[in-house]
Coordinates of N, CA and C in Angstrom, one line a residue:
X27 N 112.4 113.6 80.5 CA 111.0 113.1 80.4 C 110.9 111.9 79.4
X28 N 110.0 111.1 79.6 CA 109.7 109.9 78.8 C 108.3 110.0 78.2
X29 N 108.1 109.7 76.9 CA 106.8 109.7 76.3 C 106.3 108.2 76.4
X30 N 105.2 108.1 77.1 CA 104.6 106.7 77.4 C 103.2 106.8 77.0
X31 N 102.8 106.1 76.0 CA 101.4 106.1 75.5 C 101.0 107.6 75.2
X32 N 101.9 108.4 74.6 CA 101.6 109.7 74.3 C 101.6 110.7 75.4
X33 N 101.9 110.2 76.6 CA 101.9 111.1 77.9 C 103.4 111.3 78.4
X34 N 103.7 112.5 78.8 CA 105.0 112.8 79.3 C 105.1 112.2 80.7
X35 N 106.1 111.4 81.0 CA 106.3 110.8 82.3 C 107.7 111.2 82.8
X36 N 107.8 111.6 84.0 CA 109.1 112.0 84.6 C 109.9 110.7 84.8
X37 N 111.2 110.8 84.5 CA 112.1 109.7 84.7 C 112.4 109.5 86.2
X38 N 112.0 108.4 86.8 CA 112.1 108.2 88.2 C 112.1 106.7 88.5
X39 N 112.7 106.3 89.6 CA 112.8 104.8 90.0 C 111.4 104.2 90.1
X40 N 110.4 104.9 90.5 CA 109.1 104.3 90.7 C 108.3 104.1 89.4
X41 N 108.9 104.4 88.3 CA 108.2 104.1 87.0 C 108.1 102.6 86.8
X42 N 108.9 101.8 87.5 CA 108.9 100.3 87.5 C 108.7 99.9 89.0
X43 N 107.9 98.8 89.2 CA 107.8 98.3 90.5 C 109.1 97.6 91.0
X44 N 109.4 97.7 92.2 CA 110.5 97.0 92.8 C 110.1 96.8 94.3
X45 N 110.8 95.9 94.9 CA 110.4 95.6 96.3 C 110.8 96.8 97.2
X46 N 111.9 97.5 96.9 CA 112.3 98.7 97.7 C 111.3 99.8 97.5
X47 N 110.9 100.1 96.3 CA 109.9 101.1 96.1 C 108.5 100.7 96.7
X48 N 108.2 99.5 96.6 CA 106.9 99.0 97.1 C 106.8 99.2 98.6
X49 N 107.9 98.9 99.3 CA 107.8 99.0 100.8 C 108.1 100.4 101.3
X50 N 108.2 101.3 100.4 CA 108.4 102.7 100.8 C 107.0 103.4 100.9
X51 N 105.9 102.6 100.7 CA 104.5 103.1 100.8 C 104.3 103.8 102.1
X52 N 103.7 105.0 102.1 CA 103.5 105.8 103.3 C 102.2 105.4 104.0
X53 N 102.2 105.4 105.3 CA 100.9 105.1 106.0 C 99.9 106.3 105.9
X54 N 98.6 106.0 105.9 CA 97.6 107.0 105.8 C 97.0 107.4 107.1
X55 N 97.4 106.6 108.2 CA 96.9 106.9 109.5 C 95.5 106.3 109.7
X56 N 95.3 105.0 109.2 CA 94.0 104.4 109.3 C 93.6 104.2 110.7
X57 N 92.3 104.5 111.0 CA 91.7 104.4 112.3 C 91.9 103.0 112.9
X58 N 92.4 102.9 114.1 CA 92.6 101.6 114.8 C 94.0 101.1 114.6
X59 N 94.8 101.6 113.7 CA 96.2 101.1 113.6 C 97.1 101.7 114.6
X60 N 97.9 100.8 115.2 CA 98.9 101.2 116.2 C 100.3 101.2 115.5
X61 N 101.3 101.7 116.2 CA 102.7 101.7 115.8 C 103.1 100.3 115.5
X62 N 102.7 99.4 116.4 CA 103.1 98.0 116.3 C 102.5 97.3 115.0
X63 N 101.4 97.8 114.6 CA 100.7 97.3 113.4 C 101.6 97.7 112.1
X64 N 102.0 98.9 112.1 CA 102.8 99.4 111.0 C 104.2 98.6 111.0
X65 N 104.8 98.4 112.1 CA 106.0 97.6 112.2 C 105.9 96.2 111.6
X66 N 104.8 95.6 112.0 CA 104.5 94.2 111.5 C 104.1 94.2 110.0
X67 N 103.5 95.3 109.5 CA 103.0 95.3 108.2 C 104.2 95.2 107.1
X68 N 105.3 95.8 107.4 CA 106.4 95.9 106.4 C 106.9 94.5 106.1
X69 N 107.3 93.6 107.0 CA 107.8 92.3 106.6 C 106.7 91.4 106.0
X70 N 105.4 91.6 106.4 CA 104.4 90.9 105.8 C 104.1 91.3 104.3
X71 N 104.1 92.6 104.1 CA 104.0 93.1 102.7 C 105.2 92.7 101.9
X72 N 106.4 92.7 102.5 CA 107.5 92.3 101.7 C 107.5 90.8 101.3
X73 N 107.0 90.0 102.2 CA 107.0 88.5 101.9 C 105.9 88.3 100.9
X74 N 104.7 89.0 101.0 CA 103.7 88.8 100.0 C 104.2 89.3 98.6
X75 N 105.0 90.3 98.6 CA 105.6 90.8 97.3 C 106.4 89.7 96.7
X76 N 107.2 89.0 97.5 CA 108.1 87.9 97.0 C 107.3 86.8 96.5
X77 N 106.2 86.4 97.2 CA 105.3 85.3 96.7 C 104.7 85.7 95.4
X78 N 104.2 86.9 95.2 CA 103.6 87.3 94.0 C 104.6 87.3 92.8
X79 N 105.8 87.7 93.1 CA 106.8 87.7 92.0 C 107.2 86.3 91.6
X80 N 107.3 85.4 92.6 CA 107.5 84.0 92.3 C 106.4 83.4 91.5
X81 N 105.2 83.8 91.8 CA 104.0 83.3 91.0 C 104.1 83.9 89.6
X82 N 104.4 85.2 89.4 CA 104.4 85.7 88.1 C 105.5 85.0 87.2
X83 N 106.6 84.7 87.8 CA 107.7 84.1 87.1 C 107.4 82.6 86.7
X84 N 106.4 82.1 87.4 CA 106.0 80.7 87.1 C 105.1 80.6 85.8
X85 N 104.6 81.7 85.4 CA 103.6 81.7 84.3 C 104.4 81.7 82.9
X86 N 103.8 81.1 81.9 CA 104.4 81.0 80.6 C 104.0 82.2 79.8
X87 N 105.1 82.8 79.2 CA 104.9 84.0 78.4 C 104.0 83.8 77.1
X88 N 104.3 82.7 76.4 CA 103.6 82.5 75.2 C 102.1 82.2 75.4
X89 N 101.9 81.4 76.5 CA 100.5 81.1 76.8 C 99.7 82.4 77.2
X90 N 100.4 83.3 77.9 CA 99.7 84.5 78.3 C 99.4 85.4 77.0
X91 N 100.4 85.5 76.1 CA 100.2 86.3 74.9 C 99.0 85.7 74.1
X92 N 99.0 84.4 74.0 CA 97.9 83.8 73.2 C 96.6 84.0 73.8
X93 N 96.5 84.0 75.2 CA 95.3 84.2 75.9 C 94.8 85.6 75.7
X94 N 95.6 86.6 75.9 CA 95.3 88.0 75.7 C 94.7 88.3 74.3
X95 N 95.4 87.7 73.3 CA 94.9 87.8 71.9 C 93.5 87.3 71.8
X96 N 93.2 86.1 72.3 CA 91.9 85.5 72.3 C 90.9 86.4 73.0
X97 N 91.2 86.9 74.1 CA 90.2 87.7 74.9 C 89.9 89.0 74.2
X98 N 90.9 89.6 73.6 CA 90.7 90.9 72.9 C 89.8 90.6 71.7
X99 N 90.0 89.5 71.0 CA 89.1 89.2 69.9 C 87.7 88.9 70.4
X100 N 87.6 88.1 71.5 CA 86.3 87.7 72.0 C 85.4 88.9 72.4
X101 N 86.0 89.9 73.1 CA 85.3 91.0 73.6 C 85.4 92.3 72.7
X102 N 86.1 92.1 71.6 CA 86.2 93.2 70.6 C 86.9 94.4 71.2
X103 N 87.9 94.2 72.0 CA 88.8 95.3 72.6 C 89.5 95.9 71.4
X104 N 89.7 97.2 71.6 CA 90.6 98.0 70.6 C 91.8 98.4 71.4
X105 N 92.9 98.4 70.7 CA 94.2 98.8 71.3 C 94.4 100.3 71.3
X106 N 94.9 100.8 72.4 CA 95.1 102.3 72.5 C 96.6 102.5 72.5
X107 N 97.1 103.3 71.5 CA 98.5 103.6 71.4 C 98.8 105.0 72.0
X108 N 97.8 105.8 72.2 CA 97.9 107.2 72.7 C 96.8 107.5 73.7
X109 N 97.1 107.6 75.0 CA 96.1 107.8 76.0 C 95.3 109.1 75.7
X110 N 95.8 110.1 75.0 CA 95.1 111.3 74.8 C 93.8 111.0 74.0
X111 N 93.8 109.9 73.2 CA 92.6 109.5 72.4 C 91.5 109.1 73.3
X112 N 91.8 108.7 74.6 CA 90.8 108.2 75.5 C 90.4 109.3 76.5
X113 N 90.8 110.5 76.3 CA 90.3 111.6 77.2 C 88.8 111.8 77.1
X114 N 88.1 111.7 78.2 CA 86.6 111.9 78.2 C 85.9 110.7 77.5
X115 N 86.6 109.6 77.3 CA 86.0 108.4 76.7 C 85.7 107.5 77.9
X116 N 84.4 107.0 77.9 CA 84.0 106.1 79.0 C 83.9 104.7 78.5
X117 N 84.1 103.7 79.4 CA 84.0 102.3 79.0 C 84.9 101.4 79.8
X118 N 85.2 100.3 79.3 CA 86.0 99.3 80.0 C 87.4 99.4 79.5
X119 N 88.4 99.3 80.3 CA 89.8 99.4 79.9 C 90.6 98.2 80.4
X120 N 91.6 97.8 79.7 CA 92.4 96.7 80.2 C 93.9 97.1 80.1
X121 N 94.6 97.1 81.2 CA 96.0 97.4 81.2 C 96.8 96.1 81.3
X122 N 97.7 96.0 80.3 CA 98.5 94.7 80.2 C 99.9 95.0 80.7
X123 N 100.4 94.1 81.6 CA 101.7 94.2 82.2 C 102.5 93.0 81.7
X124 N 103.0 93.0 80.5 CA 103.6 91.8 79.9 C 104.7 91.2 80.6
X125 N 105.5 92.0 81.3 CA 106.7 91.5 82.1 C 106.2 90.6 83.2
X126 N 105.0 90.8 83.6 CA 104.5 90.0 84.8 C 103.3 89.0 84.4
X127 N 103.0 89.0 83.1 CA 101.9 88.2 82.6 C 100.6 88.4 83.3
X128 N 100.3 89.7 83.5 CA 99.1 90.1 84.3 C 98.4 91.2 83.5
X129 N 97.1 91.3 83.8 CA 96.3 92.4 83.3 C 95.4 93.0 84.5
X130 N 95.0 94.2 84.3 CA 94.0 94.8 85.2 C 92.8 95.3 84.3
X131 N 91.6 95.0 84.7 CA 90.4 95.4 84.0 C 89.6 96.3 84.9
X132 N 89.2 97.5 84.3 CA 88.5 98.4 85.1 C 87.5 99.2 84.2
X133 N 86.7 100.1 84.8 CA 85.8 101.0 84.1 C 86.0 102.4 84.5
X134 N 85.7 103.3 83.6 CA 85.9 104.7 83.9 C 85.0 105.6 83.0
X135 N 84.7 106.8 83.6 CA 84.0 107.8 82.7 C 85.0 108.5 81.8
X136 N 86.2 108.6 82.3 CA 87.4 109.1 81.6 C 88.5 108.1 81.7
X137 N 88.7 107.3 80.7 CA 89.7 106.2 80.8 C 91.1 106.8 80.9
X138 N 91.4 107.8 80.2 CA 92.7 108.4 80.3 C 93.0 108.8 81.7
X139 N 92.1 109.6 82.3 CA 92.3 110.1 83.7 C 92.4 108.9 84.7
X140 N 91.6 107.9 84.5 CA 91.6 106.7 85.4 C 93.0 106.0 85.3
X141 N 93.5 105.7 84.1 CA 94.7 105.0 84.0 C 95.9 105.8 84.6
X142 N 95.9 107.1 84.3 CA 96.9 107.9 84.9 C 96.8 108.0 86.4
X143 N 95.6 107.8 87.0 CA 95.4 107.7 88.4 C 96.1 106.4 88.9
X144 N 96.0 105.3 88.2 CA 96.6 104.1 88.6 C 98.2 104.3 88.7
X145 N 98.7 105.0 87.7 CA 100.1 105.2 87.6 C 100.7 106.1 88.8
X146 N 99.9 107.0 89.2 CA 100.4 108.1 90.2 C 99.8 107.9 91.6
X147 N 98.7 107.3 91.8 CA 98.1 107.2 93.2 C 98.5 105.9 93.8
X148 N 99.5 105.8 94.6 CA 100.0 104.6 95.2 C 99.3 104.2 96.4
X149 N 99.2 102.9 96.7 CA 98.5 102.4 97.9 C 99.3 102.8 99.1
X150 N 98.6 103.0 100.2 CA 99.2 103.3 101.5 C 99.7 102.0 102.1
X151 N 100.6 102.1 103.1 CA 101.2 101.0 103.7 C 100.1 100.0 104.3
X152 N 99.0 100.6 104.8 CA 97.9 99.7 105.4 C 97.3 98.9 104.3
X153 N 97.2 99.4 103.1 CA 96.4 98.8 102.0 C 97.2 97.9 101.1
X154 N 98.5 97.6 101.4 CA 99.3 96.8 100.5 C 98.8 95.3 100.5
X155 N 98.3 94.9 101.7 CA 97.8 93.5 101.8 C 96.3 93.5 101.7
X156 N 95.7 92.7 100.9 CA 94.3 92.6 100.7 C 93.9 91.2 101.1
X157 N 93.3 91.0 102.3 CA 93.1 89.7 102.8 C 94.2 89.2 103.7
X158 N 95.0 88.3 103.2 CA 96.1 87.8 104.0 C 97.4 87.7 103.2
X159 N 98.5 87.4 103.9 CA 99.8 87.3 103.3 C 99.9 86.3 102.2
X160 N 99.3 85.2 102.3 CA 99.4 84.1 101.3 C 98.3 84.1 100.2
X161 N 97.5 85.1 100.2 CA 96.5 85.2 99.1 C 96.4 86.6 98.5
X162 N 97.0 87.6 99.1 CA 96.9 88.9 98.6 C 97.5 89.1 97.2
X163 N 96.7 89.7 96.3 CA 97.2 90.0 94.9 C 97.8 91.4 95.0
X164 N 98.9 91.7 94.4 CA 99.5 93.0 94.3 C 98.5 93.9 93.6
X165 N 98.4 95.1 94.1 CA 97.5 96.1 93.6 C 98.0 96.7 92.3
X166 N 97.2 97.0 91.3 CA 97.6 97.6 90.1 C 98.3 99.0 90.4
X167 N 97.8 99.6 91.5 CA 98.3 100.9 91.9 C 99.7 100.9 92.4
X168 N 100.2 99.7 92.7 CA 101.6 99.6 93.2 C 102.6 99.4 92.1
X169 N 102.1 99.2 90.9 CA 103.0 99.1 89.8 C 103.3 100.5 89.2
X170 N 104.4 100.6 88.5 CA 104.8 101.9 87.9 C 104.2 102.1 86.6
X171 N 104.3 103.4 86.1 CA 103.7 103.7 84.8 C 104.3 102.8 83.7
X172 N 105.6 102.6 83.7 CA 106.2 101.9 82.6 C 106.0 100.4 82.7
X173 N 105.4 99.9 83.8 CA 105.1 98.5 83.9 C 103.9 98.2 82.9
X174 N 103.1 99.2 82.6 CA 102.0 99.0 81.7 C 102.5 99.0 80.3
X175 N 102.5 97.9 79.6 CA 103.1 97.8 78.3 C 102.1 97.9 77.1
X176 N 100.8 97.6 77.4 CA 99.8 97.7 76.4 C 98.5 98.1 77.1
X177 N 97.6 98.8 76.3 CA 96.3 99.2 76.8 C 95.3 98.9 75.8
X178 N 94.2 98.3 76.2 CA 93.0 98.0 75.4 C 91.8 98.7 76.0
X179 N 90.8 98.9 75.2 CA 89.6 99.6 75.7 C 88.4 99.1 74.9
X180 N 87.2 99.3 75.5 CA 85.9 99.0 74.9 C 84.9 100.0 75.3
X181 N 84.4 100.7 74.4 CA 83.3 101.7 74.8 C 82.0 100.9 74.9
X182 N 81.3 101.2 76.0 CA 80.1 100.6 76.2 C 79.2 101.4 77.1
X183 N 77.9 101.4 76.9 CA 76.9 102.2 77.7 C 76.8 101.6 79.0
X184 N 76.5 100.3 79.1 CA 76.4 99.6 80.4 C 77.7 99.0 80.8
X185 N 78.7 99.9 81.0 CA 80.0 99.4 81.2 C 80.3 98.7 82.5
X186 N 79.6 98.9 83.6 CA 79.8 98.2 84.8 C 79.3 96.7 84.6
X187 N 78.2 96.5 83.9 CA 77.8 95.2 83.6 C 78.8 94.5 82.7
X188 N 79.3 95.2 81.7 CA 80.3 94.6 80.8 C 81.6 94.3 81.5
X189 N 82.0 95.1 82.4 CA 83.2 94.9 83.2 C 83.0 93.6 84.0
X190 N 81.9 93.4 84.6 CA 81.6 92.2 85.4 C 81.6 91.0 84.6
X191 N 81.0 91.1 83.4 CA 81.0 90.0 82.5 C 82.4 89.5 82.0
X192 N 83.3 90.5 81.7 CA 84.6 90.2 81.3 C 85.5 89.6 82.4
X193 N 85.4 90.2 83.6 CA 86.1 89.7 84.7 C 85.7 88.3 85.1
X194 N 84.4 88.1 85.0 CA 83.9 86.8 85.4 C 84.4 85.7 84.5
X195 N 84.6 86.0 83.2 CA 85.0 85.0 82.2 C 86.5 85.0 82.1
X196 N 87.2 85.9 82.7 CA 88.7 86.0 82.5 C 89.4 85.0 83.4
X197 N 90.5 84.4 82.9 CA 91.3 83.4 83.7 C 91.9 84.2 84.8
X198 N 91.6 83.8 86.1 CA 92.0 84.6 87.2 C 93.5 84.6 87.4
X199 N 94.2 83.6 86.8 CA 95.7 83.5 87.0 C 96.4 84.6 86.4
X200 N 95.7 85.3 85.4 CA 96.3 86.4 84.7 C 95.8 87.8 85.2
X201 N 95.0 87.8 86.3 CA 94.4 89.1 86.7 C 94.9 89.7 88.0
X202 N 95.1 91.0 88.0 CA 95.5 91.7 89.2 C 94.3 92.3 89.9
X203 N 93.1 92.1 89.4 CA 91.9 92.7 90.0 C 91.8 92.0 91.4
X204 N 91.6 92.9 92.4 CA 91.4 92.4 93.8 C 89.9 92.1 94.1
X205 N 89.0 92.7 93.3 CA 87.6 92.5 93.5 C 87.0 92.1 92.2
X206 N 85.9 91.4 92.3 CA 85.1 91.2 91.0 C 84.4 92.4 90.6
X207 N 84.0 92.5 89.4 CA 83.3 93.7 88.9 C 82.0 94.0 89.7
X208 N 81.9 95.2 90.1 CA 80.6 95.6 90.8 C 80.5 95.3 92.2
X209 N 81.5 94.7 92.9 CA 81.3 94.4 94.3 C 82.0 95.4 95.3
X210 N 82.5 96.5 94.7 CA 83.1 97.5 95.6 C 84.6 97.3 95.7
X211 N 85.2 97.9 96.7 CA 86.7 97.9 96.8 C 87.0 97.9 98.2
X212 N 86.8 96.7 98.9 CA 87.2 96.6 100.3 C 88.6 96.1 100.5
X213 N 89.3 96.9 101.3 CA 90.8 96.5 101.4 C 91.2 96.7 102.9
X214 N 92.1 95.9 103.3 CA 92.6 95.9 104.7 C 94.0 95.3 104.7
X215 N 94.7 95.5 105.8 CA 96.0 94.9 106.0 C 96.0 94.1 107.3
X216 N 94.9 93.8 107.9 CA 94.9 93.1 109.2 C 94.8 91.6 108.9
X217 N 95.0 90.8 110.0 CA 94.9 89.4 109.9 C 93.8 88.8 110.7
X218 N 92.9 89.6 111.2 CA 91.8 89.0 112.0 C 90.9 88.1 111.1
X219 N 90.3 87.1 111.8 CA 89.5 86.1 111.1 C 88.3 86.8 110.4
X220 N 87.7 87.7 111.0 CA 86.5 88.4 110.4 C 86.9 89.1 109.2
X221 N 88.0 89.9 109.2 CA 88.4 90.6 108.1 C 88.8 89.7 106.9
X222 N 89.6 88.7 107.2 CA 90.1 87.8 106.2 C 88.9 87.1 105.5
X223 N 87.9 86.7 106.3 CA 86.8 86.0 105.7 C 86.0 86.9 104.8
X224 N 85.9 88.2 105.1 CA 85.3 89.2 104.2 C 86.0 89.2 102.9
X225 N 87.3 89.1 103.0 CA 88.1 89.2 101.7 C 88.0 88.0 100.8
X226 N 87.5 86.9 101.4 CA 87.4 85.7 100.6 C 86.4 86.0 99.4
X227 N 85.4 86.8 99.6 CA 84.5 87.1 98.5 C 85.3 87.8 97.4
X228 N 86.2 88.7 97.8 CA 87.0 89.4 96.7 C 88.0 88.5 96.0
X229 N 88.6 87.6 96.7 CA 89.6 86.8 96.1 C 89.1 85.5 95.5
X230 N 87.8 85.3 95.5 CA 87.3 84.1 94.9 C 87.7 83.9 93.5
X231 N 87.9 85.0 92.8 CA 88.5 85.0 91.4 C 90.0 85.1 91.4
X232 N 90.6 85.0 92.6 CA 92.0 85.2 92.7 C 92.7 83.9 92.8
X233 N 93.9 83.9 93.5 CA 94.7 82.7 93.6 C 95.5 82.7 94.8
X234 N 95.6 81.6 95.5 CA 96.5 81.5 96.7 C 97.9 81.3 96.2
X235 N 98.9 81.7 97.0 CA 100.3 81.6 96.7 C 101.0 80.5 97.5
X236 N 100.2 79.6 97.9 CA 100.7 78.5 98.8 C 101.9 77.8 98.3
X237 N 101.9 77.5 97.0 CA 102.9 76.7 96.4 C 104.3 77.3 96.6
X238 N 104.3 78.6 96.8 CA 105.6 79.4 97.0 C 106.0 79.7 98.4
X239 N 105.2 79.3 99.3 CA 105.4 79.7 100.7 C 106.5 78.8 101.4
X240 N 107.4 79.5 102.1 CA 108.3 78.9 103.0 C 107.7 79.0 104.4
X241 N 107.3 77.9 105.0 CA 106.6 77.9 106.2 C 107.4 78.6 107.3
X242 N 108.7 78.3 107.4 CA 109.5 78.9 108.4 C 109.6 80.4 108.3
X243 N 109.7 80.8 107.0 CA 109.8 82.3 106.7 C 108.4 82.9 107.1
X244 N 107.3 82.3 106.8 CA 106.0 82.8 107.1 C 105.9 82.9 108.7
X245 N 106.3 81.9 109.3 CA 106.2 81.9 110.8 C 107.0 83.0 111.4
X246 N 108.2 83.3 110.8 CA 109.0 84.4 111.3 C 108.5 85.8 111.2
X247 N 107.5 86.0 110.4 CA 107.0 87.3 110.2 C 105.6 87.5 110.8
X248 N 105.0 86.4 111.4 CA 103.7 86.5 112.0 C 103.8 86.3 113.5
X249 N 102.8 86.8 114.2 CA 102.7 86.6 115.6 C 102.3 85.1 115.8
X250 N 102.5 84.6 116.9 CA 102.2 83.2 117.2 C 100.7 82.9 117.0
X251 N 99.9 83.8 117.4 CA 98.4 83.7 117.2 C 98.1 83.7 115.7
X252 N 98.7 84.6 115.0 CA 98.3 84.7 113.6 C 98.8 83.5 112.8
X253 N 100.0 82.9 113.2 CA 100.5 81.8 112.5 C 99.6 80.6 112.7
X254 N 99.1 80.4 113.9 CA 98.1 79.3 114.2 C 96.9 79.5 113.4
X255 N 96.5 80.7 113.2 CA 95.3 80.9 112.4 C 95.5 80.5 110.9
X256 N 96.7 80.9 110.4 CA 97.1 80.5 109.0 C 97.1 79.0 108.8
X257 N 97.7 78.3 109.8 CA 97.7 76.8 109.7 C 96.3 76.2 109.7
X258 N 95.5 76.8 110.5 CA 94.1 76.4 110.6 C 93.4 76.6 109.3
X259 N 93.6 77.8 108.7 CA 92.9 78.1 107.5 C 93.5 77.4 106.2
X260 N 94.9 77.2 106.3 CA 95.5 76.6 105.2 C 96.3 75.3 105.7
X261 N 95.6 74.3 106.0 CA 96.2 73.1 106.6 C 97.2 72.5 105.6
X262 N 97.2 72.8 104.3 CA 98.2 72.3 103.4 C 99.6 72.7 103.8
X263 N 99.7 73.8 104.5 CA 101.0 74.3 105.0 C 101.7 73.3 105.8
X264 N 101.0 72.5 106.5 CA 101.6 71.5 107.4 C 102.3 70.4 106.6
X265 N 102.0 70.3 105.3 CA 102.6 69.3 104.4 C 103.9 69.8 103.8
X266 N 104.1 71.1 103.9 CA 105.3 71.7 103.2 C 106.6 71.5 104.1

């Protein structure tokens, strides 16, 4: 057993995110999904994983550290060293993943329970991609418990409003949040124009991964129809 933020954690490979563990996500049997959809989802999710990792590696560690320090001071976040101290504590929490220069900001009635839920409740295969392959941000639920290296929290009565305020002001390049505060949690793994356009609302505070796309690789994992749609939506791909 490992003690992590005062909590006993079993030693297992999934304590840290890896491409192998990531792609072992089980399907939940989402309505409308066919066997062919699941087969196509694996290479798409794998390529999106690679794009995100390339993006994380491009970020500067010292700039990230300085920014987190500034934000904690600005919003008066307190650091949590033992999750047991946050049992039945409500408010805003921030999980910091220093190795990836990313944070996740959320709200909960019981912060301890919610964070442990992130560590143990993994996304299904259908939900690995949010929007499309070249814009989807990895879900905080896909990371392992030991990927969370620091935890901060802020007790607040109107914590949904406070969460929205913090997310709105936070530099999106450092955020794993797939939706802005208060707009719900819409997720999908399809490539249809209607679904992707809905996801634009959620990723407005996100970031495209275009700089890291290999067009031939992208073409190899998409259907001809989907590839044409990506080129139409991201004409910059024609310049690569």
